[in-house]
XYZ file of C-alpha atoms in Angstrom:
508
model
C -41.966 -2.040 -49.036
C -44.413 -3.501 -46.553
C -42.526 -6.843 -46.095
C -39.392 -4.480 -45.316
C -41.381 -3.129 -42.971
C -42.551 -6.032 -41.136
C -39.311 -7.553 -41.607
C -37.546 -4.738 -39.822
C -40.577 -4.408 -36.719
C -40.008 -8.362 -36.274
C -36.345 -7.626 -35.750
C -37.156 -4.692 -33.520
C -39.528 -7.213 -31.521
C -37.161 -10.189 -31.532
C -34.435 -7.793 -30.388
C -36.981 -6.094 -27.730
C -38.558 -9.919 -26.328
C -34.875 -10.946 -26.074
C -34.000 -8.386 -23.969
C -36.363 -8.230 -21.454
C -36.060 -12.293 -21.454
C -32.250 -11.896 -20.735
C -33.089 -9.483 -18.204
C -35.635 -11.515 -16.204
C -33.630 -14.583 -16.327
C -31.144 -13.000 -14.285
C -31.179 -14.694 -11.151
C -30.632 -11.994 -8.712
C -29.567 -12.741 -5.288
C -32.831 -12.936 -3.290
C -33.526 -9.638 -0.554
C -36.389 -8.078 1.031
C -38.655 -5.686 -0.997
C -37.918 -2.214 -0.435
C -40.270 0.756 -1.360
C -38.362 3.457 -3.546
C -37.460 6.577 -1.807
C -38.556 5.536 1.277
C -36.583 1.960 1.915
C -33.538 4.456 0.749
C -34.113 7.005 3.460
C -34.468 3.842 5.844
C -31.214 2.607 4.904
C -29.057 5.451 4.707
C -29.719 6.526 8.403
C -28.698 3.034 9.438
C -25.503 3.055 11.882
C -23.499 0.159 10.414
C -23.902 -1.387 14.281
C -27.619 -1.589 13.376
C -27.227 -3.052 9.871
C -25.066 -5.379 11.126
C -28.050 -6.773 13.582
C -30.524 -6.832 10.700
C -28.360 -7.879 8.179
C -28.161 -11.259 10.465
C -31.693 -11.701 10.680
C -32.233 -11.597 7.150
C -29.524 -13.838 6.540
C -31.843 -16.346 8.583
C -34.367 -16.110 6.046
C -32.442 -15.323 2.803
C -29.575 -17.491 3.274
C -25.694 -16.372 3.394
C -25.792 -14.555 -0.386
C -28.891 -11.818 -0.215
C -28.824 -8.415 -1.847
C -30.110 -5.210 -0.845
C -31.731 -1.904 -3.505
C -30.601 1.678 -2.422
C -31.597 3.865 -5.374
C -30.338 2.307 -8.033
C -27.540 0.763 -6.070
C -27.073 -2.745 -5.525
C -25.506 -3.808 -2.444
C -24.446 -7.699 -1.715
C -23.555 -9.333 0.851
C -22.064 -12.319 1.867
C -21.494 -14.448 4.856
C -20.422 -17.681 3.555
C -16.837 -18.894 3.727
C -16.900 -20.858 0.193
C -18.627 -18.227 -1.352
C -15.921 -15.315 -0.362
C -13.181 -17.729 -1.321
C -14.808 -17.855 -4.672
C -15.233 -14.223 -4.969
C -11.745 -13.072 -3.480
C -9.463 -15.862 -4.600
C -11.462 -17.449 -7.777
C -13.086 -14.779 -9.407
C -10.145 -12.127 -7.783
C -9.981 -10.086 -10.728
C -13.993 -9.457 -11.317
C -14.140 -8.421 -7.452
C -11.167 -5.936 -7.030
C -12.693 -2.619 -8.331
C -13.982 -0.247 -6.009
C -17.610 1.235 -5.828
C -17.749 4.758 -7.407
C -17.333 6.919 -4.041
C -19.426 8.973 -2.145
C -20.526 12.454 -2.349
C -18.494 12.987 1.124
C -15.593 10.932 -0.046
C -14.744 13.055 -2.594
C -14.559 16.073 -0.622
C -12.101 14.953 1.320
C -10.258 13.006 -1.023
C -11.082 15.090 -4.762
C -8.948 12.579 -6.750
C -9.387 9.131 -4.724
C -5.500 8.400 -4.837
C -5.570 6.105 -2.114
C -4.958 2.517 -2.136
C -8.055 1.693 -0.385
C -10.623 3.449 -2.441
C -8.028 3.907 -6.076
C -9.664 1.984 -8.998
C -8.390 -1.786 -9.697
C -6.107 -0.580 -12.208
C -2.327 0.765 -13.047
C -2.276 4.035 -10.252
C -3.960 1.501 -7.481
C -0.852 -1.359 -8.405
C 1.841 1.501 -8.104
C 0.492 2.873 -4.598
C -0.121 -0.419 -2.884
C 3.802 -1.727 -4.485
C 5.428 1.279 -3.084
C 3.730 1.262 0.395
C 4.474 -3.077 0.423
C 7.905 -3.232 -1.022
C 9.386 0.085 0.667
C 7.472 0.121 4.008
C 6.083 -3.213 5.194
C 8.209 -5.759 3.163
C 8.995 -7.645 6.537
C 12.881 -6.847 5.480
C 12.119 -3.403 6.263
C 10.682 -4.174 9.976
C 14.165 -4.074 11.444
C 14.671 -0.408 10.573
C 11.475 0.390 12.660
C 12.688 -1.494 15.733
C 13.755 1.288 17.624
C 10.778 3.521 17.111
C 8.738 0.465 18.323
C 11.152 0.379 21.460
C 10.599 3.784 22.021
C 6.446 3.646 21.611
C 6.351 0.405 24.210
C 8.090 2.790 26.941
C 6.358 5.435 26.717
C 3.601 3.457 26.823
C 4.827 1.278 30.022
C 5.695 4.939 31.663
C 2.174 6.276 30.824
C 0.696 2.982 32.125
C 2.648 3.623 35.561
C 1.861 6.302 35.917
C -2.318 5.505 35.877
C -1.782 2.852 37.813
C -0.445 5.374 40.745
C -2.882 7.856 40.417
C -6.398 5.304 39.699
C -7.198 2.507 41.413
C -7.824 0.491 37.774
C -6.695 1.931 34.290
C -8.664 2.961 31.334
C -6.236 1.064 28.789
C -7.953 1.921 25.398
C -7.113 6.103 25.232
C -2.923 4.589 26.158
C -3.508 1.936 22.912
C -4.843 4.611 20.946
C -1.957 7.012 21.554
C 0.998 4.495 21.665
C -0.300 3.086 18.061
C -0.871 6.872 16.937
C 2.971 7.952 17.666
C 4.258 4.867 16.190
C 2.438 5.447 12.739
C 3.156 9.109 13.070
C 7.140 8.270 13.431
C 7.059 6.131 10.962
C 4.962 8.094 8.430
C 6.980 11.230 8.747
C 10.060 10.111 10.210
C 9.804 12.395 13.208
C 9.496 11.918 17.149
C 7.032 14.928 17.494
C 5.873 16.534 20.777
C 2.773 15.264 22.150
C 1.054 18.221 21.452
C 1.455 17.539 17.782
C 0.540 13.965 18.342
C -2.708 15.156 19.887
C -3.053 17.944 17.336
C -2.813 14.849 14.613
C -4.840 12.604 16.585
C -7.648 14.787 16.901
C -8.364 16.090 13.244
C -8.068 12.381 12.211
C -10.364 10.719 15.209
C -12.832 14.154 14.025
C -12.663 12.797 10.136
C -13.405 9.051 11.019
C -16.060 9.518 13.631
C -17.871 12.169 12.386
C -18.558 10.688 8.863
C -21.484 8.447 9.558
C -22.864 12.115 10.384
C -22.340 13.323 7.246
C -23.775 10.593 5.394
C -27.291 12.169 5.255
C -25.344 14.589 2.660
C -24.792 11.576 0.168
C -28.948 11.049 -0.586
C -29.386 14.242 -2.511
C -25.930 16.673 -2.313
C -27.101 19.803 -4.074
C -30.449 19.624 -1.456
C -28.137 18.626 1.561
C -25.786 21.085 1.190
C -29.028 23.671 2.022
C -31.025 21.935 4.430
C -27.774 20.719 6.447
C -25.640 23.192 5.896
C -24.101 23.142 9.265
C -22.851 19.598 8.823
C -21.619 20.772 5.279
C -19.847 23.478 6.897
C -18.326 21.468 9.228
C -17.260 18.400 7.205
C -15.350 21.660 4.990
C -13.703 22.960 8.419
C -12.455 19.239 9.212
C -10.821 19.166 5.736
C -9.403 22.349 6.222
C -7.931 21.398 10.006
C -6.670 18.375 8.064
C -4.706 20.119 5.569
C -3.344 22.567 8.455
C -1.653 20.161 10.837
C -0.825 17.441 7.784
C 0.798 19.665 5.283
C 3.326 21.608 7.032
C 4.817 18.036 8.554
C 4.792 16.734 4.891
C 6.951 20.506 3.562
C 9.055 19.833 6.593
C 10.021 16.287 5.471
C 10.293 16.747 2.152
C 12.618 20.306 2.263
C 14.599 18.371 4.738
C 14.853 15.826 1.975
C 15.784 18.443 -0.979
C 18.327 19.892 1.037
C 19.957 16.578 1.600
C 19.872 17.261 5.923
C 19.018 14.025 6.338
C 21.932 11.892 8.238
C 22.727 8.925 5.230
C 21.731 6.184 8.588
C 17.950 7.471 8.977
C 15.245 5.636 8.870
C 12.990 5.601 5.225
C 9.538 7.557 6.128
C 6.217 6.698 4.423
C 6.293 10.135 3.152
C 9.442 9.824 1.158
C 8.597 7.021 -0.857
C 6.096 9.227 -2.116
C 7.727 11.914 -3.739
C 9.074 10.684 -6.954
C 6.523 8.417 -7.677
C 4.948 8.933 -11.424
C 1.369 8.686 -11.951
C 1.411 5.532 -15.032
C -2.216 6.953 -16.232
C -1.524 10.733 -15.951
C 2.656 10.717 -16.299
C 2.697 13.248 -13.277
C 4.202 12.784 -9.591
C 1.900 13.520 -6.506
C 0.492 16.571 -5.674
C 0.454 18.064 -1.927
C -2.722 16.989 -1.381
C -2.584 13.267 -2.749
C 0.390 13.054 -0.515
C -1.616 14.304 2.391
C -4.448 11.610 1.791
C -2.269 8.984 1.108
C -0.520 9.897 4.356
C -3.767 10.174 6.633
C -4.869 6.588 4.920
C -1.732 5.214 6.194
C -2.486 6.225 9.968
C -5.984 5.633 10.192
C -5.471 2.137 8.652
C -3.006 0.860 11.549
C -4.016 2.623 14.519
C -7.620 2.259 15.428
C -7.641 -1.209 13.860
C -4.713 -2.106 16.007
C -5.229 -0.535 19.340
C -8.591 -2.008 19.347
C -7.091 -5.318 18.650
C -4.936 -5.240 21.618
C -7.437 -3.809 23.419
C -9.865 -6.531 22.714
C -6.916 -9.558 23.155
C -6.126 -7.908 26.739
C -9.586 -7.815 27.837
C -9.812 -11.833 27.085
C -6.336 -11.938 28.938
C -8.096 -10.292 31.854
C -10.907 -12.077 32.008
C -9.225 -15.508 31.835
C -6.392 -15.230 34.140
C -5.672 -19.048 32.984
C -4.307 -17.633 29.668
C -2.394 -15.064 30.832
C -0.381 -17.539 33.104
C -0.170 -20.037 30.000
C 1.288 -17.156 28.268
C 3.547 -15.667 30.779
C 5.145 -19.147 31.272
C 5.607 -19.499 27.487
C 7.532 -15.640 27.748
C 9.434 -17.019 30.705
C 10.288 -19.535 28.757
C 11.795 -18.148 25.956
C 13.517 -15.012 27.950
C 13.798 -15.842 31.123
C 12.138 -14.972 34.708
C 11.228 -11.278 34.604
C 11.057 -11.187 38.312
C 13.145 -8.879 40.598
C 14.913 -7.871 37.301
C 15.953 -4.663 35.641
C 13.376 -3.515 32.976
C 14.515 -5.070 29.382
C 11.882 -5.746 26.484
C 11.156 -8.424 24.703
C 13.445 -8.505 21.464
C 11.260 -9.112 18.077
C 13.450 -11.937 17.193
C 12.405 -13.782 20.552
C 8.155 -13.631 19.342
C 9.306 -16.204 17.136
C 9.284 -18.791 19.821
C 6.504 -18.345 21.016
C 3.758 -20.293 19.523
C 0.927 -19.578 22.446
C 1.085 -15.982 21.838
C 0.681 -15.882 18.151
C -2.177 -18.450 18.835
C -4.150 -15.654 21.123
C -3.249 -13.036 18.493
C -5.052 -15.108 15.761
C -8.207 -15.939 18.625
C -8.321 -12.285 19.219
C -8.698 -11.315 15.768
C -11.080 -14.340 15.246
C -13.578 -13.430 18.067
C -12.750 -10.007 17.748
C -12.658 -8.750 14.268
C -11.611 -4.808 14.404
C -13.476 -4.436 11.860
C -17.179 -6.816 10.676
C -17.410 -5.647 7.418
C -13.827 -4.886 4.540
C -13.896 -1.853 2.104
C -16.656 -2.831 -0.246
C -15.950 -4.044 -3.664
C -17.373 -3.659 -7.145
C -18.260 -6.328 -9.564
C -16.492 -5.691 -13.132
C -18.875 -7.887 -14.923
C -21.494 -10.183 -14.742
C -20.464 -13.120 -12.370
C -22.461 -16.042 -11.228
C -22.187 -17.062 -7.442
C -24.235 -20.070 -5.539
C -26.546 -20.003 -8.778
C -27.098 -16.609 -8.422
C -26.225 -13.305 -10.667
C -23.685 -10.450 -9.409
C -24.758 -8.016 -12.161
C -22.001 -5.411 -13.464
C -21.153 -2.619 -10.920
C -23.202 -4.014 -8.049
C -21.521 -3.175 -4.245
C -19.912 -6.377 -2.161
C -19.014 -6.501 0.998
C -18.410 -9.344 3.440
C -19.699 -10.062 6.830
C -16.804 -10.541 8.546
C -17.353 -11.474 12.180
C -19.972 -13.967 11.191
C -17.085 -15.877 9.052
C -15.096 -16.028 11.920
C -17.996 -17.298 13.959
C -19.335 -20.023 11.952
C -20.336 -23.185 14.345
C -20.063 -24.975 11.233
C -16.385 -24.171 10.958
C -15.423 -23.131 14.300
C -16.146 -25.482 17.520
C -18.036 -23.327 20.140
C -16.913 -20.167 18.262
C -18.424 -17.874 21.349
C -15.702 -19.350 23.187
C -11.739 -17.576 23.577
C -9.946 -20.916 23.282
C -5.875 -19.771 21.277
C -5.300 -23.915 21.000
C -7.310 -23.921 18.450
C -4.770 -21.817 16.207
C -1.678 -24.290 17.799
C 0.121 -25.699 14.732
C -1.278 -29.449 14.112
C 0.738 -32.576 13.692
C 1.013 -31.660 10.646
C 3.286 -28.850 11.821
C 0.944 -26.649 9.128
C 0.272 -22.950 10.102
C -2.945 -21.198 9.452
C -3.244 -19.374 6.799
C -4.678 -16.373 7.484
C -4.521 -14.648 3.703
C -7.400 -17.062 2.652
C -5.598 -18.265 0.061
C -5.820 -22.117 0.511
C -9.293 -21.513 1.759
C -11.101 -18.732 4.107
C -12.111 -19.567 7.559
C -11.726 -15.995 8.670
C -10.784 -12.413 7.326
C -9.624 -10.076 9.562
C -7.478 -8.402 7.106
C -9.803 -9.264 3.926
C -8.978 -11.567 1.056
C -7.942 -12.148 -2.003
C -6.262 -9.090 -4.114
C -7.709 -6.462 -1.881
C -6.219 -7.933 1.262
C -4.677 -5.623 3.917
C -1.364 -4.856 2.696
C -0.301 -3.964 6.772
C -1.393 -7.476 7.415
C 2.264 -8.852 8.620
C 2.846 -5.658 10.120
C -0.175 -5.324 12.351
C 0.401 -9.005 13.266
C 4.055 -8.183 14.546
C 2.767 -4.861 16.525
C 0.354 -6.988 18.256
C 2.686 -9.936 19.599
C 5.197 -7.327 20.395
C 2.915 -5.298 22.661
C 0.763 -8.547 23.725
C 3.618 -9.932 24.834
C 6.038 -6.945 26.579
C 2.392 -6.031 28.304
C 2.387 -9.755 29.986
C 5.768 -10.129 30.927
C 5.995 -6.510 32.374
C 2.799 -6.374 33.968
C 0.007 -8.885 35.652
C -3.497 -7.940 34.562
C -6.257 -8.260 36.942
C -9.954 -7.251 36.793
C -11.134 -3.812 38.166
C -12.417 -5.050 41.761
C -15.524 -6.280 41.480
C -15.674 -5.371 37.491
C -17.096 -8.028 35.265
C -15.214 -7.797 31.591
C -18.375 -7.488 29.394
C -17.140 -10.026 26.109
C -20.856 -10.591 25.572
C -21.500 -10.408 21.884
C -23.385 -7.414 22.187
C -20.213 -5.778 22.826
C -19.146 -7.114 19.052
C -21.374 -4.518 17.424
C -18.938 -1.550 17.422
C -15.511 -1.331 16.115
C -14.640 0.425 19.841
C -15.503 -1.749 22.704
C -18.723 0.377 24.735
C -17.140 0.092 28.019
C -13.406 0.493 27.380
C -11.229 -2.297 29.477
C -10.684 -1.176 32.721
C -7.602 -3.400 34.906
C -5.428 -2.959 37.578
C -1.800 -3.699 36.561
C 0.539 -4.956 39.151
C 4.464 -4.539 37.483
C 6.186 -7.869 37.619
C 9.688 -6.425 37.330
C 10.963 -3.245 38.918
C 11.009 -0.463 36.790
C 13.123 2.681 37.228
């Protein structure tokens, strides 16, 4: 009986010593110490513009793979370009989950049907098909042409008109609205009144803005709820405003649909494809309010990101009035002299001439990520990286600007300079996806990559290049454009490009 017993307690201790050997010889991506409760409380009040500035300087001392503790969180990051390629494109499948959400999140989005935040799984790979193959499979982009026609206008008329009326124009707010109407129209398949554009434009700006507020709610929910209970209350009212001015749009479309008004030549909305679709985990379609979220992810994800784009591409175009001729020549080139012409836009089919301009849409998205971090990801499993261990469920994310501001990869990468993105004599083109390798992400990598990637890169040369050949772009009198890298640090540029605009062509 005894030499049972010591038989079995021998086991036990084997089985206990081999544990805690496994566990220590887990080589965890090194990070500075943090204290429990209060390192958390220190991070969670961090703006992301502030943990992008310490983030850096740790990456002096830890190198480009370092990990941080929240609770029992584990967040990586990573600012190496061999690394991410290794993550997103080797190891793809053991870095496409997503982390489990947010207190917050799932207030406003109860059953995380979205593609952005959906588990790696079956319901993720339907939603992201339907929105690629029925929406932005670039065989679709024709259909939208005339909605993008009718978005530059409006946006040449508004520009006119702030040109007459202010000595330089506040171009950001004219972005932001232009984008707005052209995801709205092509989300719902209406040309609503601005008043509903503003009505939809303000509930979603509230939502996106006004969630780093919220975040103090995440640390301990059932406490938050008490001791902030205004900011409780108020992240329940933005829901509700959300569902108000969403929903009846969405019952509009789809009654229209059901009673088969629709004219047989109209344009597929976003919204459509969405009725029908079967859940493959639950055998159900969408409810109202999955529709609703999926619908608000699709205009968030292509209007901020893109109007800042622009906004940041004109301001270089501004500021180096060099360019802008280089480009306007190229235009010129390709269409003709715009000069003491009637007003005519610049067909789609024509961007694909011009090499210069997708070059400065490329530098623009280079120097000026939108956004300097993705979505974060979740490790799947244990995964070793740079001689280091990713443990099961711990949080990546990527530091995107720094990627795309590597010295080590990009000469002077400070510096605007679109040759660098002219096809070599190779004739290759860059690949942006990351597959072949990543040099920069602007739309992320790997299986998680921005599905509105094409799209977003056709809306920019369109409006980059109608902008130039309608208009010359000079600097507010006596205005420096700030492109100082302390204007990198927020995903809105602090001082908004201001330029006078001289029309090239007369416009009636």
């Amino acid at each position: 009986m005894e030499t049972w017993f010591f038989i079995i307690v021998s086991l036990c201790v084997s089985a206990l010593v081999s544990s805690i050997f496994k566990l220590f010889k887990k080589n965890l991506p090194p990070g500075p110490p943090i204290l429990p409760l209060v390192g958390d409380l220190i991070w969670l009040r961090r703006p992301v513009s502030e943990l992008e500035f310490i983030l850096r300087r740790l990456r002096t001392r830890y190198g480009p793979l370092m990990m941080l503790r929240i609770g029992r969180r584990k967040l990586v990051f990573i600012a190496s370009h061999s690394l991410a390629h290794r993550a997103l494109i080797q190891h793809g499948g053991v870095f496409s989950d997503r982390p489990a959400p947010l207190f917050t999140s799932k207030i406003s989005n109860r059953t995380l049907k979205e593609i952005s935040s959906a588990a790696y799984g079956p319901t993720w790979r339907l939603l992201r098909r339907n929105l690629a193959q029925e929406i932005l499979h670039p065989a679709r982009f024709k259909s939208y042409s005339s909605s993008r026609r009718w978005v530059l206008s409006m946006l040449v008329n508004r520009l006119l008109d702030a040109s007459k009326s202010e000595i330089s124009v506040r171009v950001m707010d004219h972005f932001q609205y232009a984008m707005f109407c052209l995801l709205v129209n092509m989300c719902f398949g209406e040309k609503l009144q601005e008043k509903q554009i503003k009505g939809i434009e303000s509930v979603q700006r509230g939502l996106l803005l006004g969630f780093p507020r919220f975040n103090v709610l995440n640390f301990w929910p059932a406490l938050g709820k008490i001791i902030f209970r205004k900011r409780w209350k108020e992240l329940i009212q933005l829901r509700k405003e959300q569902e108000n001015v969403l929903l009846p749009l969405i019952r509009s479309r789809l009654k229209r649909i059901s009673e088969h008004q629709e004219d047989g030549a109209a344009v597929l909305a976003y919204v459509d494809t969405l009725v029908n679709l079967i859940l493959p985990e639950e055998n159900r379609k969408l409810d109202e309010p999955e529709i609703m979220r999926l619908c608000s992810e699709f205009l968030a994800a292509g209007t901020d990101t893109t109007s800042t784009a622009l906004q940041w591409i004109m301001a270089n175009l501004v500021k180096y009035p060099h360019i802008q001729a280089k480009l306007y020549d190229e235009i010129t080139g390709v269409v003709g002299s715009s000069k003491s012409s009637q007003l005519q836009l610049i067909e789609e089919q024509d961007l694909q001439k011009m090499l210069y301009l997708k070059a400065i849409v490329l530098e623009g998205l280079r120097r000026h990520p939108p956004g300097h971090f993705v979505l974060p990801h979740k490790v799947t499993q244990d995964v070793e990286l740079d001689g280091y261990m990713i443990p099961c469920n711990a949080t990546v994310n990527f530091m995107v600007a720094d990627l795309g501001w590597d010295p080590k990869v990009w000469k002077d990468p400070m510096e605007f300079k679109p040759e660098r993105f002219l096809a070599t004599s190779s004739g290759e083109a860059f690949d942006i996806t990351g597959n072949r390798e990543i040099k920069m992400m602007p739309f992320g990598a790997g299986r998680r990559i921005c599905p509105g990637l094409t799209l977003a890169l056709l809306h920019l040369e369109y409006f980059v290049a109608n902008l130039i050949w309608i208009f010359e772009w000079i600097p507010e009198e006596g205005d420096h454009v700030d492109l100082t890298e302390k204007q990198e640090f927020t995903t809105v540029m602090k001082n908004p490009l201001r330029a006078r605009i001289s029309p090239r062509i007369r416009i009636h």
